[in-house]
Amino acid sequence: MTKPKISSDWLAGCAGCHMSLLDIDERIIQVAELADLRSTPITDLKTPDESGVDVGILEGGINNSYNEEVALRMRKRCKILVALGDCAVFGGVPAMRNFFPLEDVLKRAYVEAESNDESGRIPSDPELATPTRVRALEEVVPVDVFVPGCPPDADVIFYVLSELAQGRKPVLKGDKLQWH
Ligand code: SF4
């Protein structure tokens, strides 16, 4: 029997959700036995197969045009799209910037932040001049499975992966998962 293909990618986040995925430890072998693990940001293959995958997993919110491009590509190439973590589910930490004017946010990040020296300045990149707000994944593409948490617990991620790898829909358990 052909194994379902799973790909993942990340958008505006901190990589913590993928680190939590790695926290499933040796259970990754069980997942690999059930599914064909394809592209991820932490392996050599970076983009999902053009011919498509069964499950696409995205961490992070939509913060810029590149994030949007990655989200659209994954949505186009996967049958089931999983929003992994609070940033993907509702914008999470990056969306905190939505409460402030873009200019103030850029100044804080590139000039005032304690990690900058006196040469810090706002880069002249057209991307940074676009007054977007951070959006949840579902505001840009339809999402099939929501996995909240910052990051989601490794046990929850293992449960979601193993269910999807076996062609089953993860079921609602408390407030941890939601299937559309
Ligand atoms: S949900 Fe939390 S752990 Fe995951 S990318 Fe966002 S900030 Fe990082």
mmCIF file with all atom_site columns, C-alpha atoms and ligand atoms in Angstrom:
data_model
loop_
_atom_site.group_PDB
_atom_site.id
_atom_site.type_symbol
_atom_site.label_atom_id
_atom_site.label_alt_id
_atom_site.label_comp_id
_atom_site.label_asym_id
_atom_site.label_entity_id
_atom_site.label_seq_id
_atom_site.pdbx_PDB_ins_code
_atom_site.Cartn_x
_atom_site.Cartn_y
_atom_site.Cartn_z
_atom_site.occupancy
_atom_site.B_iso_or_equiv
_atom_site.pdbx_formal_charge
_atom_site.auth_seq_id
_atom_site.auth_comp_id
_atom_site.auth_asym_id
_atom_site.auth_atom_id
_atom_site.pdbx_PDB_model_num
ATOM   1   C  CA  . MET A 1 1   ? 0.000   0.000  0.000  1.00 0.00 ? 1   MET A CA  1
ATOM   2   C  CA  . THR A 1 2   ? 1.274   3.476  -0.868 1.00 0.00 ? 2   THR A CA  1
ATOM   3   C  CA  . LYS A 1 3   ? 2.167   5.508  2.158  1.00 0.00 ? 3   LYS A CA  1
ATOM   4   C  CA  . PRO A 1 4   ? 0.575   8.957  2.477  1.00 0.00 ? 4   PRO A CA  1
ATOM   5   C  CA  . LYS A 1 5   ? 3.010   11.770 1.787  1.00 0.00 ? 5   LYS A CA  1
ATOM   6   C  CA  . ILE A 1 6   ? 3.515   14.438 4.445  1.00 0.00 ? 6   ILE A CA  1
ATOM   7   C  CA  . SER A 1 7   ? 5.274   17.788 3.941  1.00 0.00 ? 7   SER A CA  1
ATOM   8   C  CA  . SER A 1 8   ? 5.746   20.724 6.267  1.00 0.00 ? 8   SER A CA  1
ATOM   9   C  CA  . ASP A 1 9   ? 6.963   24.298 6.050  1.00 0.00 ? 9   ASP A CA  1
ATOM   10  C  CA  . TRP A 1 10  ? 7.166   27.359 8.237  1.00 0.00 ? 10  TRP A CA  1
ATOM   11  C  CA  . LEU A 1 11  ? 5.966   30.931 7.940  1.00 0.00 ? 11  LEU A CA  1
ATOM   12  C  CA  . ALA A 1 12  ? 6.193   33.733 10.539 1.00 0.00 ? 12  ALA A CA  1
ATOM   13  C  CA  . GLY A 1 13  ? 6.959   31.933 13.771 1.00 0.00 ? 13  GLY A CA  1
ATOM   14  C  CA  . CYS A 1 14  ? 9.903   30.887 15.853 1.00 0.00 ? 14  CYS A CA  1
ATOM   15  C  CA  . ALA A 1 15  ? 10.495  27.296 14.649 1.00 0.00 ? 15  ALA A CA  1
ATOM   16  C  CA  . GLY A 1 16  ? 9.306   26.133 18.064 1.00 0.00 ? 16  GLY A CA  1
ATOM   17  C  CA  . CYS A 1 17  ? 6.459   24.075 16.617 1.00 0.00 ? 17  CYS A CA  1
ATOM   18  C  CA  . HIS A 1 18  ? 8.902   22.112 14.477 1.00 0.00 ? 18  HIS A CA  1
ATOM   19  C  CA  . MET A 1 19  ? 11.137  21.699 17.529 1.00 0.00 ? 19  MET A CA  1
ATOM   20  C  CA  . SER A 1 20  ? 8.133   20.281 19.375 1.00 0.00 ? 20  SER A CA  1
ATOM   21  C  CA  . LEU A 1 21  ? 7.583   17.954 16.416 1.00 0.00 ? 21  LEU A CA  1
ATOM   22  C  CA  . LEU A 1 22  ? 11.141  16.734 16.908 1.00 0.00 ? 22  LEU A CA  1
ATOM   23  C  CA  . ASP A 1 23  ? 10.275  16.177 20.561 1.00 0.00 ? 23  ASP A CA  1
ATOM   24  C  CA  . ILE A 1 24  ? 8.247   13.145 19.532 1.00 0.00 ? 24  ILE A CA  1
ATOM   25  C  CA  . ASP A 1 25  ? 11.756  11.606 19.627 1.00 0.00 ? 25  ASP A CA  1
ATOM   26  C  CA  . GLU A 1 26  ? 11.961  7.974  18.529 1.00 0.00 ? 26  GLU A CA  1
ATOM   27  C  CA  . ARG A 1 27  ? 8.257   7.969  17.672 1.00 0.00 ? 27  ARG A CA  1
ATOM   28  C  CA  . ILE A 1 28  ? 9.315   9.677  14.426 1.00 0.00 ? 28  ILE A CA  1
ATOM   29  C  CA  . ILE A 1 29  ? 10.247  6.150  13.304 1.00 0.00 ? 29  ILE A CA  1
ATOM   30  C  CA  . GLN A 1 30  ? 6.654   5.007  13.809 1.00 0.00 ? 30  GLN A CA  1
ATOM   31  C  CA  . VAL A 1 31  ? 5.453   7.970  11.745 1.00 0.00 ? 31  VAL A CA  1
ATOM   32  C  CA  . ALA A 1 32  ? 8.053   7.214  9.059  1.00 0.00 ? 32  ALA A CA  1
ATOM   33  C  CA  . GLU A 1 33  ? 6.814   3.624  8.908  1.00 0.00 ? 33  GLU A CA  1
ATOM   34  C  CA  . LEU A 1 34  ? 3.281   4.829  8.293  1.00 0.00 ? 34  LEU A CA  1
ATOM   35  C  CA  . ALA A 1 35  ? 3.965   7.825  6.064  1.00 0.00 ? 35  ALA A CA  1
ATOM   36  C  CA  . ASP A 1 36  ? 6.394   9.077  3.451  1.00 0.00 ? 36  ASP A CA  1
ATOM   37  C  CA  . LEU A 1 37  ? 7.951   12.129 5.107  1.00 0.00 ? 37  LEU A CA  1
ATOM   38  C  CA  . ARG A 1 38  ? 8.753   14.531 2.291  1.00 0.00 ? 38  ARG A CA  1
ATOM   39  C  CA  . SER A 1 39  ? 9.900   18.158 2.436  1.00 0.00 ? 39  SER A CA  1
ATOM   40  C  CA  . THR A 1 40  ? 10.362  20.031 5.698  1.00 0.00 ? 40  THR A CA  1
ATOM   41  C  CA  . PRO A 1 41  ? 12.356  23.147 6.604  1.00 0.00 ? 41  PRO A CA  1
ATOM   42  C  CA  . ILE A 1 42  ? 14.651  20.968 8.715  1.00 0.00 ? 42  ILE A CA  1
ATOM   43  C  CA  . THR A 1 43  ? 15.539  18.408 6.060  1.00 0.00 ? 43  THR A CA  1
ATOM   44  C  CA  . ASP A 1 44  ? 17.228  18.633 2.655  1.00 0.00 ? 44  ASP A CA  1
ATOM   45  C  CA  . LEU A 1 45  ? 14.062  18.624 0.556  1.00 0.00 ? 45  LEU A CA  1
ATOM   46  C  CA  . LYS A 1 46  ? 12.491  22.050 1.092  1.00 0.00 ? 46  LYS A CA  1
ATOM   47  C  CA  . THR A 1 47  ? 9.395   22.246 -1.090 1.00 0.00 ? 47  THR A CA  1
ATOM   48  C  CA  . PRO A 1 48  ? 6.432   19.870 -1.347 1.00 0.00 ? 48  PRO A CA  1
ATOM   49  C  CA  . ASP A 1 49  ? 6.304   17.624 -4.419 1.00 0.00 ? 49  ASP A CA  1
ATOM   50  C  CA  . GLU A 1 50  ? 4.820   19.342 -7.458 1.00 0.00 ? 50  GLU A CA  1
ATOM   51  C  CA  . SER A 1 51  ? 2.753   16.196 -7.956 1.00 0.00 ? 51  SER A CA  1
ATOM   52  C  CA  . GLY A 1 52  ? 1.217   16.811 -4.557 1.00 0.00 ? 52  GLY A CA  1
ATOM   53  C  CA  . VAL A 1 53  ? 1.259   15.384 -1.037 1.00 0.00 ? 53  VAL A CA  1
ATOM   54  C  CA  . ASP A 1 54  ? -1.524  14.049 1.142  1.00 0.00 ? 54  ASP A CA  1
ATOM   55  C  CA  . VAL A 1 55  ? -0.855  16.174 4.210  1.00 0.00 ? 55  VAL A CA  1
ATOM   56  C  CA  . GLY A 1 56  ? 0.692   19.637 4.401  1.00 0.00 ? 56  GLY A CA  1
ATOM   57  C  CA  . ILE A 1 57  ? 1.654   21.133 7.743  1.00 0.00 ? 57  ILE A CA  1
ATOM   58  C  CA  . LEU A 1 58  ? 2.330   24.840 8.214  1.00 0.00 ? 58  LEU A CA  1
ATOM   59  C  CA  . GLU A 1 59  ? 3.759   26.584 11.257 1.00 0.00 ? 59  GLU A CA  1
ATOM   60  C  CA  . GLY A 1 60  ? 3.518   30.358 11.668 1.00 0.00 ? 60  GLY A CA  1
ATOM   61  C  CA  . GLY A 1 61  ? 1.302   33.229 10.631 1.00 0.00 ? 61  GLY A CA  1
ATOM   62  C  CA  . ILE A 1 62  ? 1.279   35.171 7.374  1.00 0.00 ? 62  ILE A CA  1
ATOM   63  C  CA  . ASN A 1 63  ? 3.568   38.155 7.845  1.00 0.00 ? 63  ASN A CA  1
ATOM   64  C  CA  . ASN A 1 64  ? 4.683   39.042 4.324  1.00 0.00 ? 64  ASN A CA  1
ATOM   65  C  CA  . SER A 1 65  ? 4.298   38.167 0.654  1.00 0.00 ? 65  SER A CA  1
ATOM   66  C  CA  . TYR A 1 66  ? 6.795   35.298 0.940  1.00 0.00 ? 66  TYR A CA  1
ATOM   67  C  CA  . ASN A 1 67  ? 4.783   33.677 3.738  1.00 0.00 ? 67  ASN A CA  1
ATOM   68  C  CA  . GLU A 1 68  ? 1.697   34.038 1.560  1.00 0.00 ? 68  GLU A CA  1
ATOM   69  C  CA  . GLU A 1 69  ? 3.473   32.437 -1.396 1.00 0.00 ? 69  GLU A CA  1
ATOM   70  C  CA  . VAL A 1 70  ? 4.579   29.458 0.740  1.00 0.00 ? 70  VAL A CA  1
ATOM   71  C  CA  . ALA A 1 71  ? 1.068   29.039 2.172  1.00 0.00 ? 71  ALA A CA  1
ATOM   72  C  CA  . LEU A 1 72  ? -0.561  29.158 -1.268 1.00 0.00 ? 72  LEU A CA  1
ATOM   73  C  CA  . ARG A 1 73  ? 1.942   26.645 -2.636 1.00 0.00 ? 73  ARG A CA  1
ATOM   74  C  CA  . MET A 1 74  ? 1.340   24.211 0.206  1.00 0.00 ? 74  MET A CA  1
ATOM   75  C  CA  . ARG A 1 75  ? -2.434  24.601 -0.088 1.00 0.00 ? 75  ARG A CA  1
ATOM   76  C  CA  . LYS A 1 76  ? -2.247  23.952 -3.819 1.00 0.00 ? 76  LYS A CA  1
ATOM   77  C  CA  . ARG A 1 77  ? -0.120  20.843 -3.393 1.00 0.00 ? 77  ARG A CA  1
ATOM   78  C  CA  . CYS A 1 78  ? -1.733  19.139 -0.389 1.00 0.00 ? 78  CYS A CA  1
ATOM   79  C  CA  . LYS A 1 79  ? -5.070  17.462 0.187  1.00 0.00 ? 79  LYS A CA  1
ATOM   80  C  CA  . ILE A 1 80  ? -5.262  18.146 3.919  1.00 0.00 ? 80  ILE A CA  1
ATOM   81  C  CA  . LEU A 1 81  ? -3.753  21.309 5.381  1.00 0.00 ? 81  LEU A CA  1
ATOM   82  C  CA  . VAL A 1 82  ? -2.808  21.427 9.061  1.00 0.00 ? 82  VAL A CA  1
ATOM   83  C  CA  . ALA A 1 83  ? -2.307  24.726 10.923 1.00 0.00 ? 83  ALA A CA  1
ATOM   84  C  CA  . LEU A 1 84  ? 0.331   23.807 13.495 1.00 0.00 ? 84  LEU A CA  1
ATOM   85  C  CA  . GLY A 1 85  ? 0.560   26.042 16.556 1.00 0.00 ? 85  GLY A CA  1
ATOM   86  C  CA  . ASP A 1 86  ? -1.002  29.267 17.748 1.00 0.00 ? 86  ASP A CA  1
ATOM   87  C  CA  . CYS A 1 87  ? 0.774   31.451 15.166 1.00 0.00 ? 87  CYS A CA  1
ATOM   88  C  CA  . ALA A 1 88  ? -0.789  29.466 12.331 1.00 0.00 ? 88  ALA A CA  1
ATOM   89  C  CA  . VAL A 1 89  ? -4.139  29.047 14.092 1.00 0.00 ? 89  VAL A CA  1
ATOM   90  C  CA  . PHE A 1 90  ? -4.769  32.685 15.063 1.00 0.00 ? 90  PHE A CA  1
ATOM   91  C  CA  . GLY A 1 91  ? -1.603  34.715 14.414 1.00 0.00 ? 91  GLY A CA  1
ATOM   92  C  CA  . GLY A 1 92  ? -0.004  34.087 17.815 1.00 0.00 ? 92  GLY A CA  1
ATOM   93  C  CA  . VAL A 1 93  ? 3.016   36.064 18.956 1.00 0.00 ? 93  VAL A CA  1
ATOM   94  C  CA  . PRO A 1 94  ? 3.845   37.719 15.571 1.00 0.00 ? 94  PRO A CA  1
ATOM   95  C  CA  . ALA A 1 95  ? 0.285   39.109 15.430 1.00 0.00 ? 95  ALA A CA  1
ATOM   96  C  CA  . MET A 1 96  ? 1.030   41.227 18.501 1.00 0.00 ? 96  MET A CA  1
ATOM   97  C  CA  . ARG A 1 97  ? 2.525   43.723 16.081 1.00 0.00 ? 97  ARG A CA  1
ATOM   98  C  CA  . ASN A 1 98  ? -0.929  44.306 14.605 1.00 0.00 ? 98  ASN A CA  1
ATOM   99  C  CA  . PHE A 1 99  ? -1.699  46.536 17.596 1.00 0.00 ? 99  PHE A CA  1
ATOM   100 C  CA  . PHE A 1 100 ? 0.984   49.074 16.666 1.00 0.00 ? 100 PHE A CA  1
ATOM   101 C  CA  . PRO A 1 101 ? 1.712   51.304 13.639 1.00 0.00 ? 101 PRO A CA  1
ATOM   102 C  CA  . LEU A 1 102 ? 4.066   49.552 11.203 1.00 0.00 ? 102 LEU A CA  1
ATOM   103 C  CA  . GLU A 1 103 ? 6.633   52.357 11.458 1.00 0.00 ? 103 GLU A CA  1
ATOM   104 C  CA  . ASP A 1 104 ? 6.851   51.958 15.249 1.00 0.00 ? 104 ASP A CA  1
ATOM   105 C  CA  . VAL A 1 105 ? 7.277   48.193 14.901 1.00 0.00 ? 105 VAL A CA  1
ATOM   106 C  CA  . LEU A 1 106 ? 10.085  48.514 12.357 1.00 0.00 ? 106 LEU A CA  1
ATOM   107 C  CA  . LYS A 1 107 ? 11.837  51.156 14.463 1.00 0.00 ? 107 LYS A CA  1
ATOM   108 C  CA  . ARG A 1 108 ? 11.617  48.960 17.538 1.00 0.00 ? 108 ARG A CA  1
ATOM   109 C  CA  . ALA A 1 109 ? 12.968  45.905 15.674 1.00 0.00 ? 109 ALA A CA  1
ATOM   110 C  CA  . TYR A 1 110 ? 15.765  47.455 13.636 1.00 0.00 ? 110 TYR A CA  1
ATOM   111 C  CA  . VAL A 1 111 ? 16.817  50.523 15.618 1.00 0.00 ? 111 VAL A CA  1
ATOM   112 C  CA  . GLU A 1 112 ? 15.779  50.392 19.253 1.00 0.00 ? 112 GLU A CA  1
ATOM   113 C  CA  . ALA A 1 113 ? 16.061  46.697 20.109 1.00 0.00 ? 113 ALA A CA  1
ATOM   114 C  CA  . GLU A 1 114 ? 18.708  46.000 22.734 1.00 0.00 ? 114 GLU A CA  1
ATOM   115 C  CA  . SER A 1 115 ? 20.484  43.612 20.334 1.00 0.00 ? 115 SER A CA  1
ATOM   116 C  CA  . ASN A 1 116 ? 21.146  46.425 17.795 1.00 0.00 ? 116 ASN A CA  1
ATOM   117 C  CA  . ASP A 1 117 ? 24.197  48.664 17.893 1.00 0.00 ? 117 ASP A CA  1
ATOM   118 C  CA  . GLU A 1 118 ? 24.243  52.360 16.902 1.00 0.00 ? 118 GLU A CA  1
ATOM   119 C  CA  . SER A 1 119 ? 24.393  51.462 13.183 1.00 0.00 ? 119 SER A CA  1
ATOM   120 C  CA  . GLY A 1 120 ? 20.937  49.901 13.314 1.00 0.00 ? 120 GLY A CA  1
ATOM   121 C  CA  . ARG A 1 121 ? 18.552  51.254 10.682 1.00 0.00 ? 121 ARG A CA  1
ATOM   122 C  CA  . ILE A 1 122 ? 15.370  50.175 8.959  1.00 0.00 ? 122 ILE A CA  1
ATOM   123 C  CA  . PRO A 1 123 ? 16.304  48.354 5.713  1.00 0.00 ? 123 PRO A CA  1
ATOM   124 C  CA  . SER A 1 124 ? 14.961  49.859 2.486  1.00 0.00 ? 124 SER A CA  1
ATOM   125 C  CA  . ASP A 1 125 ? 13.065  46.822 1.286  1.00 0.00 ? 125 ASP A CA  1
ATOM   126 C  CA  . PRO A 1 126 ? 9.741   47.269 -0.520 1.00 0.00 ? 126 PRO A CA  1
ATOM   127 C  CA  . GLU A 1 127 ? 8.415   44.318 1.486  1.00 0.00 ? 127 GLU A CA  1
ATOM   128 C  CA  . LEU A 1 128 ? 8.840   46.287 4.703  1.00 0.00 ? 128 LEU A CA  1
ATOM   129 C  CA  . ALA A 1 129 ? 7.006   49.282 3.280  1.00 0.00 ? 129 ALA A CA  1
ATOM   130 C  CA  . THR A 1 130 ? 3.863   47.265 2.659  1.00 0.00 ? 130 THR A CA  1
ATOM   131 C  CA  . PRO A 1 131 ? 1.475   47.915 5.524  1.00 0.00 ? 131 PRO A CA  1
ATOM   132 C  CA  . THR A 1 132 ? 0.211   44.380 6.045  1.00 0.00 ? 132 THR A CA  1
ATOM   133 C  CA  . ARG A 1 133 ? -1.029  42.874 9.273  1.00 0.00 ? 133 ARG A CA  1
ATOM   134 C  CA  . VAL A 1 134 ? -0.056  39.424 10.453 1.00 0.00 ? 134 VAL A CA  1
ATOM   135 C  CA  . ARG A 1 135 ? -2.806  37.011 9.516  1.00 0.00 ? 135 ARG A CA  1
ATOM   136 C  CA  . ALA A 1 136 ? -3.774  33.577 10.680 1.00 0.00 ? 136 ALA A CA  1
ATOM   137 C  CA  . LEU A 1 137 ? -3.310  30.865 8.066  1.00 0.00 ? 137 LEU A CA  1
ATOM   138 C  CA  . GLU A 1 138 ? -7.053  30.483 7.580  1.00 0.00 ? 138 GLU A CA  1
ATOM   139 C  CA  . GLU A 1 139 ? -7.343  34.137 6.557  1.00 0.00 ? 139 GLU A CA  1
ATOM   140 C  CA  . VAL A 1 140 ? -5.291  33.294 3.469  1.00 0.00 ? 140 VAL A CA  1
ATOM   141 C  CA  . VAL A 1 141 ? -6.061  29.663 2.611  1.00 0.00 ? 141 VAL A CA  1
ATOM   142 C  CA  . PRO A 1 142 ? -8.643  27.100 3.761  1.00 0.00 ? 142 PRO A CA  1
ATOM   143 C  CA  . VAL A 1 143 ? -7.389  24.999 6.682  1.00 0.00 ? 143 VAL A CA  1
ATOM   144 C  CA  . ASP A 1 144 ? -8.572  21.476 7.478  1.00 0.00 ? 144 ASP A CA  1
ATOM   145 C  CA  . VAL A 1 145 ? -7.016  20.757 10.860 1.00 0.00 ? 145 VAL A CA  1
ATOM   146 C  CA  . PHE A 1 146 ? -6.180  23.196 13.652 1.00 0.00 ? 146 PHE A CA  1
ATOM   147 C  CA  . VAL A 1 147 ? -3.580  22.241 16.238 1.00 0.00 ? 147 VAL A CA  1
ATOM   148 C  CA  . PRO A 1 148 ? -3.320  25.069 18.794 1.00 0.00 ? 148 PRO A CA  1
ATOM   149 C  CA  . GLY A 1 149 ? -0.609  25.446 21.385 1.00 0.00 ? 149 GLY A CA  1
ATOM   150 C  CA  . CYS A 1 150 ? 2.596   27.446 21.692 1.00 0.00 ? 150 CYS A CA  1
ATOM   151 C  CA  . PRO A 1 151 ? 4.005   25.090 20.806 1.00 0.00 ? 151 PRO A CA  1
ATOM   152 C  CA  . PRO A 1 152 ? 1.579   22.188 20.657 1.00 0.00 ? 152 PRO A CA  1
ATOM   153 C  CA  . ASP A 1 153 ? 2.653   19.365 22.926 1.00 0.00 ? 153 ASP A CA  1
ATOM   154 C  CA  . ALA A 1 154 ? 4.754   16.675 21.246 1.00 0.00 ? 154 ALA A CA  1
ATOM   155 C  CA  . ASP A 1 155 ? 2.186   14.045 22.248 1.00 0.00 ? 155 ASP A CA  1
ATOM   156 C  CA  . VAL A 1 156 ? -0.537  16.007 20.440 1.00 0.00 ? 156 VAL A CA  1
ATOM   157 C  CA  . ILE A 1 157 ? 1.650   16.369 17.346 1.00 0.00 ? 157 ILE A CA  1
ATOM   158 C  CA  . PHE A 1 158 ? 2.400   12.649 17.369 1.00 0.00 ? 158 PHE A CA  1
ATOM   159 C  CA  . TYR A 1 159 ? -1.306  11.894 17.687 1.00 0.00 ? 159 TYR A CA  1
ATOM   160 C  CA  . VAL A 1 160 ? -2.169  14.188 14.756 1.00 0.00 ? 160 VAL A CA  1
ATOM   161 C  CA  . LEU A 1 161 ? 0.607   12.804 12.547 1.00 0.00 ? 161 LEU A CA  1
ATOM   162 C  CA  . SER A 1 162 ? -0.160  9.171  13.295 1.00 0.00 ? 162 SER A CA  1
ATOM   163 C  CA  . GLU A 1 163 ? -3.894  9.649  12.692 1.00 0.00 ? 163 GLU A CA  1
ATOM   164 C  CA  . LEU A 1 164 ? -3.367  11.477 9.401  1.00 0.00 ? 164 LEU A CA  1
ATOM   165 C  CA  . ALA A 1 165 ? -0.714  8.965  8.346  1.00 0.00 ? 165 ALA A CA  1
ATOM   166 C  CA  . GLN A 1 166 ? -3.304  6.220  8.777  1.00 0.00 ? 166 GLN A CA  1
ATOM   167 C  CA  . GLY A 1 167 ? -5.903  8.120  6.772  1.00 0.00 ? 167 GLY A CA  1
ATOM   168 C  CA  . ARG A 1 168 ? -7.950  9.066  9.819  1.00 0.00 ? 168 ARG A CA  1
ATOM   169 C  CA  . LYS A 1 169 ? -9.177  12.451 10.920 1.00 0.00 ? 169 LYS A CA  1
ATOM   170 C  CA  . PRO A 1 170 ? -7.818  13.635 14.274 1.00 0.00 ? 170 PRO A CA  1
ATOM   171 C  CA  . VAL A 1 171 ? -10.825 13.986 16.592 1.00 0.00 ? 171 VAL A CA  1
ATOM   172 C  CA  . LEU A 1 172 ? -11.574 16.788 19.002 1.00 0.00 ? 172 LEU A CA  1
ATOM   173 C  CA  . LYS A 1 173 ? -10.087 16.074 22.405 1.00 0.00 ? 173 LYS A CA  1
ATOM   174 C  CA  . GLY A 1 174 ? -10.925 18.798 24.866 1.00 0.00 ? 174 GLY A CA  1
ATOM   175 C  CA  . ASP A 1 175 ? -9.853  22.073 23.336 1.00 0.00 ? 175 ASP A CA  1
ATOM   176 C  CA  . LYS A 1 176 ? -6.686  20.671 21.787 1.00 0.00 ? 176 LYS A CA  1
ATOM   177 C  CA  . LEU A 1 177 ? -7.828  19.786 18.272 1.00 0.00 ? 177 LEU A CA  1
ATOM   178 C  CA  . GLN A 1 178 ? -10.422 20.848 15.821 1.00 0.00 ? 178 GLN A CA  1
ATOM   179 C  CA  . TRP A 1 179 ? -11.287 19.100 12.584 1.00 0.00 ? 179 TRP A CA  1
ATOM   180 C  CA  . HIS A 1 180 ? -13.148 20.950 9.827  1.00 0.00 ? 180 HIS A CA  1
HETATM 181 S  S1  . SF4 B 2 .   ? 3.051   28.817 18.049 1.00 0.00 ? 1   SF4 B S1  1
HETATM 182 FE FE1 . SF4 B 2 .   ? 4.651   29.358 19.557 1.00 0.00 ? 1   SF4 B FE1 1
HETATM 183 S  S2  . SF4 B 2 .   ? 6.219   27.785 19.254 1.00 0.00 ? 1   SF4 B S2  1
HETATM 184 FE FE2 . SF4 B 2 .   ? 4.915   27.740 17.399 1.00 0.00 ? 1   SF4 B FE2 1
HETATM 185 S  S3  . SF4 B 2 .   ? 5.944   29.131 15.940 1.00 0.00 ? 1   SF4 B S3  1
HETATM 186 FE FE3 . SF4 B 2 .   ? 4.420   30.347 17.103 1.00 0.00 ? 1   SF4 B FE3 1
HETATM 187 S  S4  . SF4 B 2 .   ? 5.603   31.264 18.801 1.00 0.00 ? 1   SF4 B S4  1
HETATM 188 FE FE4 . SF4 B 2 .   ? 6.810   29.551 17.993 1.00 0.00 ? 1   SF4 B FE4 1
#
